[in-house]
Coordinates of C-alpha atoms and ligand atoms in Angstrom, one line a residue:
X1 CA 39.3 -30.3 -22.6
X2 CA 41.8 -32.1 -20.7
X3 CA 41.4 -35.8 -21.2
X4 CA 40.7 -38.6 -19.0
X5 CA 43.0 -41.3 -17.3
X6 CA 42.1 -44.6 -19.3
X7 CA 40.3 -46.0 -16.2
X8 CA 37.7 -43.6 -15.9
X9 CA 34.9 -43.3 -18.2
X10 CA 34.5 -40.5 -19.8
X11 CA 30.8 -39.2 -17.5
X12 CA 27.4 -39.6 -20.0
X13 CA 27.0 -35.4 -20.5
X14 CA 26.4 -35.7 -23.9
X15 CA 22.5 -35.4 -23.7
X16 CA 22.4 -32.9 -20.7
X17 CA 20.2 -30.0 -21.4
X18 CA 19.7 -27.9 -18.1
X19 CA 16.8 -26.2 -19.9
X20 CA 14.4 -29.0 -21.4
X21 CA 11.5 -27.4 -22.2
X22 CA 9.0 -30.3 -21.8
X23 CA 10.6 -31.1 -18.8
X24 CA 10.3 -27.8 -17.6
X25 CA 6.5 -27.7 -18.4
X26 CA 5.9 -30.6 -16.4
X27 CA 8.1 -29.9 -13.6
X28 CA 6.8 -26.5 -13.0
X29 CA 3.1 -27.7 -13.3
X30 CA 4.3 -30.5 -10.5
X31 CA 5.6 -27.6 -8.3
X32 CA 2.2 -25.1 -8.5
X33 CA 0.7 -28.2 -7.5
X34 CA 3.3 -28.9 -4.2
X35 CA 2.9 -25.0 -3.7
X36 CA -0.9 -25.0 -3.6
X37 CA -0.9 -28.2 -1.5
X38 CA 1.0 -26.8 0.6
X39 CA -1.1 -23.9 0.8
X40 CA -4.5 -26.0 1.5
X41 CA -2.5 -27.8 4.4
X42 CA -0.6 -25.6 5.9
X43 CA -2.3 -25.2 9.1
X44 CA -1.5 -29.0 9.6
X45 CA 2.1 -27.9 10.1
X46 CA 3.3 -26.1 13.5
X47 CA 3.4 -22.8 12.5
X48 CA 6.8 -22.6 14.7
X49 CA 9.3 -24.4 13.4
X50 CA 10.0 -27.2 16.2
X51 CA 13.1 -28.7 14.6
X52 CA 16.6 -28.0 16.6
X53 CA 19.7 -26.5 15.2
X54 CA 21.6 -29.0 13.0
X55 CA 18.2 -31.3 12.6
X56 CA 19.1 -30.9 8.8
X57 CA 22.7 -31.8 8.4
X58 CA 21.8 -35.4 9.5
X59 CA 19.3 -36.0 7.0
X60 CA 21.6 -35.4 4.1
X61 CA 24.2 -36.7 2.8
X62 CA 27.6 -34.8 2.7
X63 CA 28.6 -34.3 -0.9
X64 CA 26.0 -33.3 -3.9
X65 CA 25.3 -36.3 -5.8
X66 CA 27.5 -37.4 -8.2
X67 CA 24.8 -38.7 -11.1
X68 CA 21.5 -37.0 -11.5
X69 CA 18.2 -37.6 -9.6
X70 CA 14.6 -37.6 -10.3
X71 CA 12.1 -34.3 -10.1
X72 CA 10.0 -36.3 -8.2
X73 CA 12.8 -37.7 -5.1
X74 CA 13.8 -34.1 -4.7
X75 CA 10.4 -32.9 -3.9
X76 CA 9.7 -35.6 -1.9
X77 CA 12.7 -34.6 0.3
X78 CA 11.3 -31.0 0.2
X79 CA 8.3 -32.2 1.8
X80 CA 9.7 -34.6 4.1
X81 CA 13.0 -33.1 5.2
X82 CA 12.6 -29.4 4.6
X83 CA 9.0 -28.4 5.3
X84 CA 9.3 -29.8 8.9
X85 CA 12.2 -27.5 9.6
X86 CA 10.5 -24.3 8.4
X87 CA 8.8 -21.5 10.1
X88 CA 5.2 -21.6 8.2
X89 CA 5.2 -17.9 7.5
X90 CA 2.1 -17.8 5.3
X91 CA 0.3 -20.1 8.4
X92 CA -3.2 -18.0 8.9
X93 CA -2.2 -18.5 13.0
X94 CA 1.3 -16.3 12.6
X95 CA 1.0 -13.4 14.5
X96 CA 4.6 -13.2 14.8
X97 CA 7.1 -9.9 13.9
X98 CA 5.2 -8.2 11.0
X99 CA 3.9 -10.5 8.5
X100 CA 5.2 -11.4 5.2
X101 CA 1.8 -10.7 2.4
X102 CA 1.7 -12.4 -0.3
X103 CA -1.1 -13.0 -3.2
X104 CA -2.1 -14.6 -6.0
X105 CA -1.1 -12.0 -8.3
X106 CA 2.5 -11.3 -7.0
X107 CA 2.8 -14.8 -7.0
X108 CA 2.5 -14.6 -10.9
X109 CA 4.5 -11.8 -11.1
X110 CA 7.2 -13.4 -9.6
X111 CA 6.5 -16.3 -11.7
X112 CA 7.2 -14.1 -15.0
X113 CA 10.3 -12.5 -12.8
X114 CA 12.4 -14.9 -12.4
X115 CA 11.2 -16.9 -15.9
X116 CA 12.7 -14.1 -17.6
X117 CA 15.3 -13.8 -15.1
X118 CA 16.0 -10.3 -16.8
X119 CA 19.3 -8.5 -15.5
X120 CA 18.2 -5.2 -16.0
X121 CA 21.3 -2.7 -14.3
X122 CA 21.2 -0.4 -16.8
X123 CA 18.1 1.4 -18.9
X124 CA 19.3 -0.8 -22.1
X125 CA 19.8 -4.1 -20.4
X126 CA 16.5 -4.2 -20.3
X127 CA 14.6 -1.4 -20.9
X128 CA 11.3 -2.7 -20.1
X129 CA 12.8 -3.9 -16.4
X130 CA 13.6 -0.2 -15.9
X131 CA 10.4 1.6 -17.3
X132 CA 7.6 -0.4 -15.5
X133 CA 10.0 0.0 -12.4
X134 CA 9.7 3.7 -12.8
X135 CA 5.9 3.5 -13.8
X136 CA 4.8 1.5 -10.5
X137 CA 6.9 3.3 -8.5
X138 CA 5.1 7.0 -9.7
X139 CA 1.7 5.0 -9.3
X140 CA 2.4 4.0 -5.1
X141 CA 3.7 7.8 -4.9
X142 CA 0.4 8.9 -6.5
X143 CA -1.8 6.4 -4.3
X144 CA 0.0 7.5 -1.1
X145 CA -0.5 11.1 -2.3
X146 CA 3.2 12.1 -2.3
X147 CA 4.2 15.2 -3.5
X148 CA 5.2 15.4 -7.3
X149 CA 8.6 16.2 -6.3
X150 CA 9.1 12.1 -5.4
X151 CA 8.0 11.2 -8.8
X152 CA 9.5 11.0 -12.2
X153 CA 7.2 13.1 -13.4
X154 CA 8.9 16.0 -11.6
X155 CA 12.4 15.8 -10.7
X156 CA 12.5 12.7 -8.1
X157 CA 12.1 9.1 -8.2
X158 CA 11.8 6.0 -6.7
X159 CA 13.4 3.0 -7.1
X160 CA 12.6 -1.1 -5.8
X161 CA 15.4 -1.8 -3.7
X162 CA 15.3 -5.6 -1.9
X163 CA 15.0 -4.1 1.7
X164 CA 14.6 -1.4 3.8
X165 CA 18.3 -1.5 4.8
X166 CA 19.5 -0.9 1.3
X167 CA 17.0 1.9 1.3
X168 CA 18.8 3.3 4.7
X169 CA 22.2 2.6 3.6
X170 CA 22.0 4.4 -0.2
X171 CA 20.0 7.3 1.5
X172 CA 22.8 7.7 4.2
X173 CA 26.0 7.3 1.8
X174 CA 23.9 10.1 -0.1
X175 CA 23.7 12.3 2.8
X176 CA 27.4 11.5 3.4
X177 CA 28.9 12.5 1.0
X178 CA 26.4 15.7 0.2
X179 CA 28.1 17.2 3.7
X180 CA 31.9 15.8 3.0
X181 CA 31.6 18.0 -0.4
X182 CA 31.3 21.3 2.1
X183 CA 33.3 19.8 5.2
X184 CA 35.8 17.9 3.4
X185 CA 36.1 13.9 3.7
X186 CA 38.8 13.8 5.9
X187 CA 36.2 15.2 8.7
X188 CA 34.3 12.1 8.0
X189 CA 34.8 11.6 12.2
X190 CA 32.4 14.7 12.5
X191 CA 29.3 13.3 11.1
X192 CA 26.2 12.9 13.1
X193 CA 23.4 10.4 12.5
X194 CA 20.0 10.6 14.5
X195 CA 18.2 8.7 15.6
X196 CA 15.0 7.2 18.8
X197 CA 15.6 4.1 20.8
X198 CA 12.8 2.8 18.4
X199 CA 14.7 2.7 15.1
X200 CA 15.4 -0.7 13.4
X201 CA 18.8 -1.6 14.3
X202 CA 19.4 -1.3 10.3
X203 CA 20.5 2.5 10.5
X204 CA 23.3 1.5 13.1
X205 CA 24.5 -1.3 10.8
X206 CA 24.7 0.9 7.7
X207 CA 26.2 3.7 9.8
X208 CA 29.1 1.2 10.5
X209 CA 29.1 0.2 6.7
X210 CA 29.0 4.0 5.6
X211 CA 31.4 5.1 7.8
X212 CA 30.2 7.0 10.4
X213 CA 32.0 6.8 14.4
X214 CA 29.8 4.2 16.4
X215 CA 30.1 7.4 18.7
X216 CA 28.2 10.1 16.5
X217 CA 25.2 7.6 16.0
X218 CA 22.8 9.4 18.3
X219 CA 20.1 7.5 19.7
X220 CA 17.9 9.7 21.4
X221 CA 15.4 8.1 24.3
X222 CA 11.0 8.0 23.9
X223 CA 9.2 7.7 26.9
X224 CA 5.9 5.9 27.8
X225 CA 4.3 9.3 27.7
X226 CA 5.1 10.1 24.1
X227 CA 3.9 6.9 23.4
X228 CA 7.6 5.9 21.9
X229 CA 7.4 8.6 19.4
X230 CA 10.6 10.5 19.3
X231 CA 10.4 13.9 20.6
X232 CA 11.1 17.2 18.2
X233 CA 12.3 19.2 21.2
X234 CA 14.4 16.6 22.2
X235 CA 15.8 16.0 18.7
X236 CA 16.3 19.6 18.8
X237 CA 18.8 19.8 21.7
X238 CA 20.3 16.9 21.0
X239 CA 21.3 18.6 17.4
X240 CA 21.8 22.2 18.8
X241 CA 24.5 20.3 21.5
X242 CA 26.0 18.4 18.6
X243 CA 26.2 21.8 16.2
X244 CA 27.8 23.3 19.8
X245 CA 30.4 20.9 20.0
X246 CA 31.8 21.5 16.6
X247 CA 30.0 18.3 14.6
X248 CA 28.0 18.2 11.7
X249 CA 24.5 16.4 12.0
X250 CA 23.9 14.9 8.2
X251 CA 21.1 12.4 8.8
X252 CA 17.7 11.9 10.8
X253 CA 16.0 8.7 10.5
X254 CA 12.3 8.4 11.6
X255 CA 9.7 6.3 11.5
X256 CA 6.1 5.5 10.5
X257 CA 5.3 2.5 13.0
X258 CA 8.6 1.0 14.6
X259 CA 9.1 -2.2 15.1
X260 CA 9.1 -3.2 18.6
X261 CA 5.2 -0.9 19.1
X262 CA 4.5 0.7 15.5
X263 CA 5.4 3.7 17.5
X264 CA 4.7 6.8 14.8
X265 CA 7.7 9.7 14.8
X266 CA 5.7 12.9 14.5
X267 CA 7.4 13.1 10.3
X268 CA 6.1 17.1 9.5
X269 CA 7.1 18.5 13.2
X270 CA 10.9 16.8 12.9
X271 CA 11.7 17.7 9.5
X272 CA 10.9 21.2 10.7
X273 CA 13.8 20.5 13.1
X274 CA 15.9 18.7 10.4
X275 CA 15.6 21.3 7.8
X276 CA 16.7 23.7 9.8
X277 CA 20.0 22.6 10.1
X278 CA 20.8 21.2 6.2
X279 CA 19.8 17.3 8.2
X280 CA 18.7 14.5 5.4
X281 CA 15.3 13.2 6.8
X282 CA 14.6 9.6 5.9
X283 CA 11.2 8.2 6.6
X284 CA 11.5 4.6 7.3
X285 CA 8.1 3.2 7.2
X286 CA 8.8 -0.4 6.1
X287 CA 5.8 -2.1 7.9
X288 CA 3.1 0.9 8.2
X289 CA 3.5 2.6 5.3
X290 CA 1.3 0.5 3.0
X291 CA -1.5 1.3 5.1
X292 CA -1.4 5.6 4.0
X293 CA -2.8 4.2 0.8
X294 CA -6.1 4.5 2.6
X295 CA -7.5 8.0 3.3
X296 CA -8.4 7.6 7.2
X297 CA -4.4 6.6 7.4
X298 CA -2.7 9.1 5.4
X299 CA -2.2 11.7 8.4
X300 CA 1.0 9.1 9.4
X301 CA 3.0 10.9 6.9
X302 CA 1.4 14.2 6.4
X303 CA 5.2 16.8 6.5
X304 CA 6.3 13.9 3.6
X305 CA 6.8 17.1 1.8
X306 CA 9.5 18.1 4.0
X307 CA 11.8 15.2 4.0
X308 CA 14.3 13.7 1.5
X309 CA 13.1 10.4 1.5
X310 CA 10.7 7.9 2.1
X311 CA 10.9 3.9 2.0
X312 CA 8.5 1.4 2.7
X313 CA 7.7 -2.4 2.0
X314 CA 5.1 -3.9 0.3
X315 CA 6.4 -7.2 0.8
X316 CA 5.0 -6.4 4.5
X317 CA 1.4 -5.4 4.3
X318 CA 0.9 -4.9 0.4
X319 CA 0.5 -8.3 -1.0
X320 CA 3.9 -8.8 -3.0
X321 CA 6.0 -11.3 -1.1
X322 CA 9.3 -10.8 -0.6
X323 CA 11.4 -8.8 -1.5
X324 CA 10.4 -5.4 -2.5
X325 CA 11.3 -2.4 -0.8
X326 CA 10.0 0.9 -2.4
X327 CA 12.4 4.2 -1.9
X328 CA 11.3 7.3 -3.0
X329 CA 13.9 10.4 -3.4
X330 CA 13.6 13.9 -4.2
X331 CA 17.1 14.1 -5.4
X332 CA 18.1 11.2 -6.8
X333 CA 21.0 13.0 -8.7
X334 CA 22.4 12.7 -4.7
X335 CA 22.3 9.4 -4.6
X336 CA 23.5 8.3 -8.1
X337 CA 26.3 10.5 -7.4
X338 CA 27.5 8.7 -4.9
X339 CA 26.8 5.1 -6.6
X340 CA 26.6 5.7 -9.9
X341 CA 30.2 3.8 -11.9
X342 CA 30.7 4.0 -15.5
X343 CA 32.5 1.2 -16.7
X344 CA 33.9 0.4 -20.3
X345 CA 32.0 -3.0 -20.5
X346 CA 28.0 -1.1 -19.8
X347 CA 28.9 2.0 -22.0
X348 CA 26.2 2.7 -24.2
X349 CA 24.5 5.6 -26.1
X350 CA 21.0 6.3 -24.2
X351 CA 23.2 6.8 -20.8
X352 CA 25.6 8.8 -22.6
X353 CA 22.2 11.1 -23.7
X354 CA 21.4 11.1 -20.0
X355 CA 17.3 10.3 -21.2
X356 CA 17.4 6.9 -19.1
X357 CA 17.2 6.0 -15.5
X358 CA 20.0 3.4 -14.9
X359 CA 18.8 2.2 -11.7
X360 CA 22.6 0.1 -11.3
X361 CA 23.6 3.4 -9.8
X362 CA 20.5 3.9 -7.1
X363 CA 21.4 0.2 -5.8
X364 CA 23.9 -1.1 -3.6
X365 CA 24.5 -4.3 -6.5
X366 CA 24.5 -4.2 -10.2
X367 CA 22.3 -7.0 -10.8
X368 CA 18.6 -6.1 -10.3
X369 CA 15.6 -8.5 -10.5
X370 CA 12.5 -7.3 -12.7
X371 CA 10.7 -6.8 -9.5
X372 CA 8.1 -4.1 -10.6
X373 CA 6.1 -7.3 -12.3
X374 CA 5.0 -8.3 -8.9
X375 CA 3.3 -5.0 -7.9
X376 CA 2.4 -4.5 -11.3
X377 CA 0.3 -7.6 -11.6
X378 CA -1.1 -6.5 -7.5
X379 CA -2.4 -3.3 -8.0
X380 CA -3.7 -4.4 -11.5
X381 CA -5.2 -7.3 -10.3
X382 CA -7.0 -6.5 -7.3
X383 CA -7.7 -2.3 -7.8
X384 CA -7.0 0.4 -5.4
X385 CA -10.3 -0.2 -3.9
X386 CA -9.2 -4.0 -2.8
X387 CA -6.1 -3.3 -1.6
X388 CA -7.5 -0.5 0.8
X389 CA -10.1 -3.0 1.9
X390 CA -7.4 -5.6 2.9
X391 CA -5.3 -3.1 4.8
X392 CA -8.7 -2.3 6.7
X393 CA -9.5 -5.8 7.3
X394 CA -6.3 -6.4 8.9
X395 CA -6.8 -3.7 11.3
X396 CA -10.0 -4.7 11.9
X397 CA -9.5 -8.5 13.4
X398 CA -7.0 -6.4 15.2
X399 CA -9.1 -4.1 16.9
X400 CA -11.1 -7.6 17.8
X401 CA -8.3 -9.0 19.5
X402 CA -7.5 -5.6 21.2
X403 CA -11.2 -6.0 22.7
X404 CA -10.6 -9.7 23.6
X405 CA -7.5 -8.3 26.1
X406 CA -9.7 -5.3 26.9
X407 CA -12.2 -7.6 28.0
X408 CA -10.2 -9.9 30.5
X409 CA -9.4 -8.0 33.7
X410 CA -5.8 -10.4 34.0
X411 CA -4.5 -8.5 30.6
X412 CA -3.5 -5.3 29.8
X413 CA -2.8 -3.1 26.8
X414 CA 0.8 -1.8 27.3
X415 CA 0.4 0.1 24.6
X416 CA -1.8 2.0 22.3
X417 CA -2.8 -0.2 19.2
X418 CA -1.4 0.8 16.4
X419 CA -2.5 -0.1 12.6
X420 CA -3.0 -4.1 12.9
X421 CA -0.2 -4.5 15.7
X422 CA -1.7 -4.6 19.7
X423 CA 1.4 -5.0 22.1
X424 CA 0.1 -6.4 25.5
X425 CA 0.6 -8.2 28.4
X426 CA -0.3 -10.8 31.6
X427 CA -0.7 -8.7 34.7
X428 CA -2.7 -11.0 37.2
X429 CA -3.2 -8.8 40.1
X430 CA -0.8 -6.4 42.1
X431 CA 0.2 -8.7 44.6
X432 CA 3.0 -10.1 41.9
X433 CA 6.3 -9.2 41.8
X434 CA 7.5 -7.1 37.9
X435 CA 10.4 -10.2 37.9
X436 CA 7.5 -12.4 38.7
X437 CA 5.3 -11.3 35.8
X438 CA 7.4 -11.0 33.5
X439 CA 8.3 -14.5 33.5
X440 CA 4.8 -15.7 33.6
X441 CA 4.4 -13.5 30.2
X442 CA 7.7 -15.4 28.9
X443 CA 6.0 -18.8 30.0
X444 CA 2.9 -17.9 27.9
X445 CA 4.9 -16.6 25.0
X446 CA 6.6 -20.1 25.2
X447 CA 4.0 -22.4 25.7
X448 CA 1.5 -21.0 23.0
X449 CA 4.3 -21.0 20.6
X450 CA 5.5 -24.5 21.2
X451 CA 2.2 -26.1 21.0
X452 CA 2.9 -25.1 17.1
X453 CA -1.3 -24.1 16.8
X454 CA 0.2 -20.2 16.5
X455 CA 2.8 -17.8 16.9
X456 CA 3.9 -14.9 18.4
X457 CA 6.3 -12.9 19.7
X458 CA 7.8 -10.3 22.5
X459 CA 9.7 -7.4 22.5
X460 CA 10.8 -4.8 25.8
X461 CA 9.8 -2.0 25.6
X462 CA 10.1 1.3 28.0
X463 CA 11.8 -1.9 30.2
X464 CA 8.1 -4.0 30.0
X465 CA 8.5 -7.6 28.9
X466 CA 5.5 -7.5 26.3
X467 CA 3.4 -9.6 23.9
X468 CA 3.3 -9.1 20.5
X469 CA 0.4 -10.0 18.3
X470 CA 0.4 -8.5 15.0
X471 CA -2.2 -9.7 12.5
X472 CA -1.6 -9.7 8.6
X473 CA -0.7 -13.3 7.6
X474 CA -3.0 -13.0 4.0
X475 CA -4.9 -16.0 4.8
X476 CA -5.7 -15.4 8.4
X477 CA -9.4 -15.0 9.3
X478 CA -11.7 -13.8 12.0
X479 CA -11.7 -17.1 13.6
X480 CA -8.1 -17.6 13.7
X481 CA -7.6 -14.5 15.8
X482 CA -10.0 -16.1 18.1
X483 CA -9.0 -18.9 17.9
X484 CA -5.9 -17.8 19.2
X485 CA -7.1 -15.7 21.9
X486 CA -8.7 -18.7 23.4
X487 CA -5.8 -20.0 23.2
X488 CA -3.6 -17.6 25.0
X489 CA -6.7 -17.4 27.3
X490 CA -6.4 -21.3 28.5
X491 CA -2.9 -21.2 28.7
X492 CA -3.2 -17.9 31.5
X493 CA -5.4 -20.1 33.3
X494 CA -3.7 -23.0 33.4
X495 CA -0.4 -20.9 34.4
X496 CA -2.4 -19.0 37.0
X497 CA -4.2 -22.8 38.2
X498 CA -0.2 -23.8 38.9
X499 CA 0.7 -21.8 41.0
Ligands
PLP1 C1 11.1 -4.7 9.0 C2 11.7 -3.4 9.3 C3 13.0 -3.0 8.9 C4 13.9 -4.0 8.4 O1 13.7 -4.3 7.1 P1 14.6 -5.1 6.1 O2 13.8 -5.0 4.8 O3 14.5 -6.5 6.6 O4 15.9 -4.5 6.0 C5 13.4 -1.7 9.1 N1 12.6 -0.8 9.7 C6 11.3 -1.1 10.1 C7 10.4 -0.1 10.7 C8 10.8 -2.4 9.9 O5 9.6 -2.7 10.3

């Protein structure tokens, strides 16, 4: 240690201990307490955030304090500072994007998660880490009736990655490289990635980080009629042109409820066309995909068989707050291939057996969270049997508020609901303008969402300005889905009484 100029005095460390237990015991009782309260009264805040950018910068002070401060001045400021400036996404009323589940029992897990705050990149880092990862992941595959061949217990595997564009990206660097091996990399400016006008913006990013030409991202048009699905024929010509023109197609992305509409990509009928010409098929069903753990959904991906591999989010609709993306591969040897590094400094005798999963080379980072606890404290928790009945429930109170639009002749239903998503719109009568109605929509869209009592929000879509109102939020009710129909409801009227 350096020592001090005479005039400063040397600063009172000696007793600092960043992990006193009692402290700790106290402190984290204090803060389930804050997080419940804030539970209990969380419709109390606006569920949009009606702060402006910078609101926070004021409010604090420009350096970290010098000397410590106590537990209880920081959570004041939590409440007081921070909770007005956040977006309440566990509000019952948010029907915004897709929702964000969350339980008691992932809570917990995540408790134990990050108490531990186990590193596990390799098999011996923490074994345990690795194993229930690989246990839970086997159990979703079994409950979503994959095929064995996306299991451990056969020659796949599945792996928690933090989201779904990790999933795309390590799936796509796979593919990558499985084509450069035949074509050679310095062709990499030949590889084709597919693609609808649907797919989350993701793929295009992780094309760009992958390496693939801007130009040889294919994004191939749905139409109205389709329903926003993406067509096989269409994906068809759009390959057989590509094949034609001397490039090499690699990579099809589709998806199990998009985004914008929870449009459905028929998954069996395009890996047909994939297959055909050596094309990785990825199923991307972030949002929808929890909800083929029920019977009456599991058509959605019937063909899984016949793709490479399959990603979906329970943080979305399964209960287990964020983040936790599930991918499933049939060749994970592809993958790991491309990722997997073998440094000095994590050499160690079960990797050097091969007889351990080292889930640091299915990963785009090293460090890896103990995720698994969180869906391994849900599904034990609650059963199969619950979890199905939640994923029904959701879609029920959505079917309710399809029938609310349904019954008010000044609303339509743009599209077909979907799961618990229903996309819709303001008409008023044909005597408007398409300019002129669409702005009335955006007027809704804001005024609901200001008032802070809900929110929701829009997407285009086949060029319509429309409504979103996706239902999910764990604590929302039947009443609050009224409740915010009426809502919408007066605000029509009073925007139709204006003008
Ligand atoms: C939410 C969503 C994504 C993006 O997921 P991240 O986990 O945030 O990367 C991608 N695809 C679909 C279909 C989604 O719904």
């Amino acid at each position: 240690m350096g020592s001090l100029p005479a005039n400063i005095p040397e600063p009172e460390l000696k007793d600092f201990n960043p992990l006193d237990l009692e402290e700790l015991r106290k402190q984290a009782y204090q803060t389930v307490d804050f997080i419940v309260d804030y539970y209990k009264n969380i419709e109390s805040y606006p569920v949009l955030s009606q702060v402006n950018p910078g609101y926070l910068r004021t409010q604090l002070p420009e350096s970290a304090p010098n000397k410590p401060e106590p537990f209880e001045t920081i959570l004041k400021d939590v409440q007081n500072v921070i909770i007005p400036g956040m977006t309440h996404w566990l509000s019952p009323n948010f029907f915004a994007y897709f929702p964000a589940t969350v339980s008691s029992a992932a809570f917990l897990g995540e408790m134990l998660c990050t108490g531990f705050n186990s590193v596990g990149f390799n098999w011996l880092a923490s074994p345990a880490s690795t194993e229930l990862e690989s246990v839970v992941m086997d159990w979703l595959a079994r409950l979503l009736k994959l095929p064995t061949s996306f299991m451990f217990s056969d020659t796949g595997g599945g792996v928690i990655h933090g989201t779904t564009s990790e999933a795309i990206l390590c799936t796509l660097v796979a593919s990558r490289d499985r084509a450069l091996e035949t074509i050679c990399d310095e062709n990499i400016a030949k590889l084709v990635v597919y693609s609808s006008d649907q797919t989350h913006s993701t793929l295009a990013k992780a094309c760009k980080i992958a390496g693939i030409l801007p130009r040889n991202v294919r994004v191939i048009p749905t139409s109205k009629e389709d329903n926003f699905a993406l067509s096989p024929t269409n994906l068809r010509t759009t390959i057989e042109a590509d094949v034609e023109a001397g490039l090499t197609p690699i990579y099809l992305c589709a998806t199990v409820g998009t985004t914008s509409s929870n449009a459905v990509d028929p998954v069996g009928q395009l890996a047909d066309v994939a297959n055909g010409f050596g094309v990785w098929v990825h199923v991307d069903a972030a949002y929808a995909g929890s909800a083929c753990i029920c019977p009456e959904f599991r058509h959605f991906i019937d063909g899984i068989e016949r793709v490479d591999s399959l990603s979906l989010s329970p943080h979305k609709w399964l209960l287990t707050y964020l983040d936790c993306c599930c991918l499933w591969v049939k060749q994970p040897i592809l993958i790991t291939k491309v990722l997997g590094c073998n440094p000095e400094f994590l050499k160690n005798k079960p990797t050097e057996l091969n007889s351990v999963v080292d889930y640091k080379d299915w990963q785009v980072g090293y460090g890896r969270r103990f995720r698994a606890l969180r869906l391994w404290f849900v599904f034990r928790s609650y059963g199969v049997a619950n979890l199905q009945s939640h994923i029904r429930s959701d879609i029920r109170m959505a079917e309710m508020f399809e029938g609310f639009v349904k019954s008010d002749p000044r609303f339509e239903i743009v599209i077909p609901r979907q799961f618990a998503l229903v996309c819709f719109r303001l008409t008023l009568s044909d005597e408007y303008e398409p300019e002129l109605v669409e702005l009335f929509n955006q007027d809704l869209l804001d005024r609901v969402n200001s008032g802070g009592k809900m929110y929701m929000t829009h997407t285009v879509i086949g060029g319509t300005y429309v409504l979103r109102f996706a239902v999910g939020s764990t604590a929302t009710k039947e009443h609050h889905v009224s409740a915010a129909w009426n809502l919408i409801k007066e605000t029509a009227d009073m925007l139709v009484g204006e003008c």
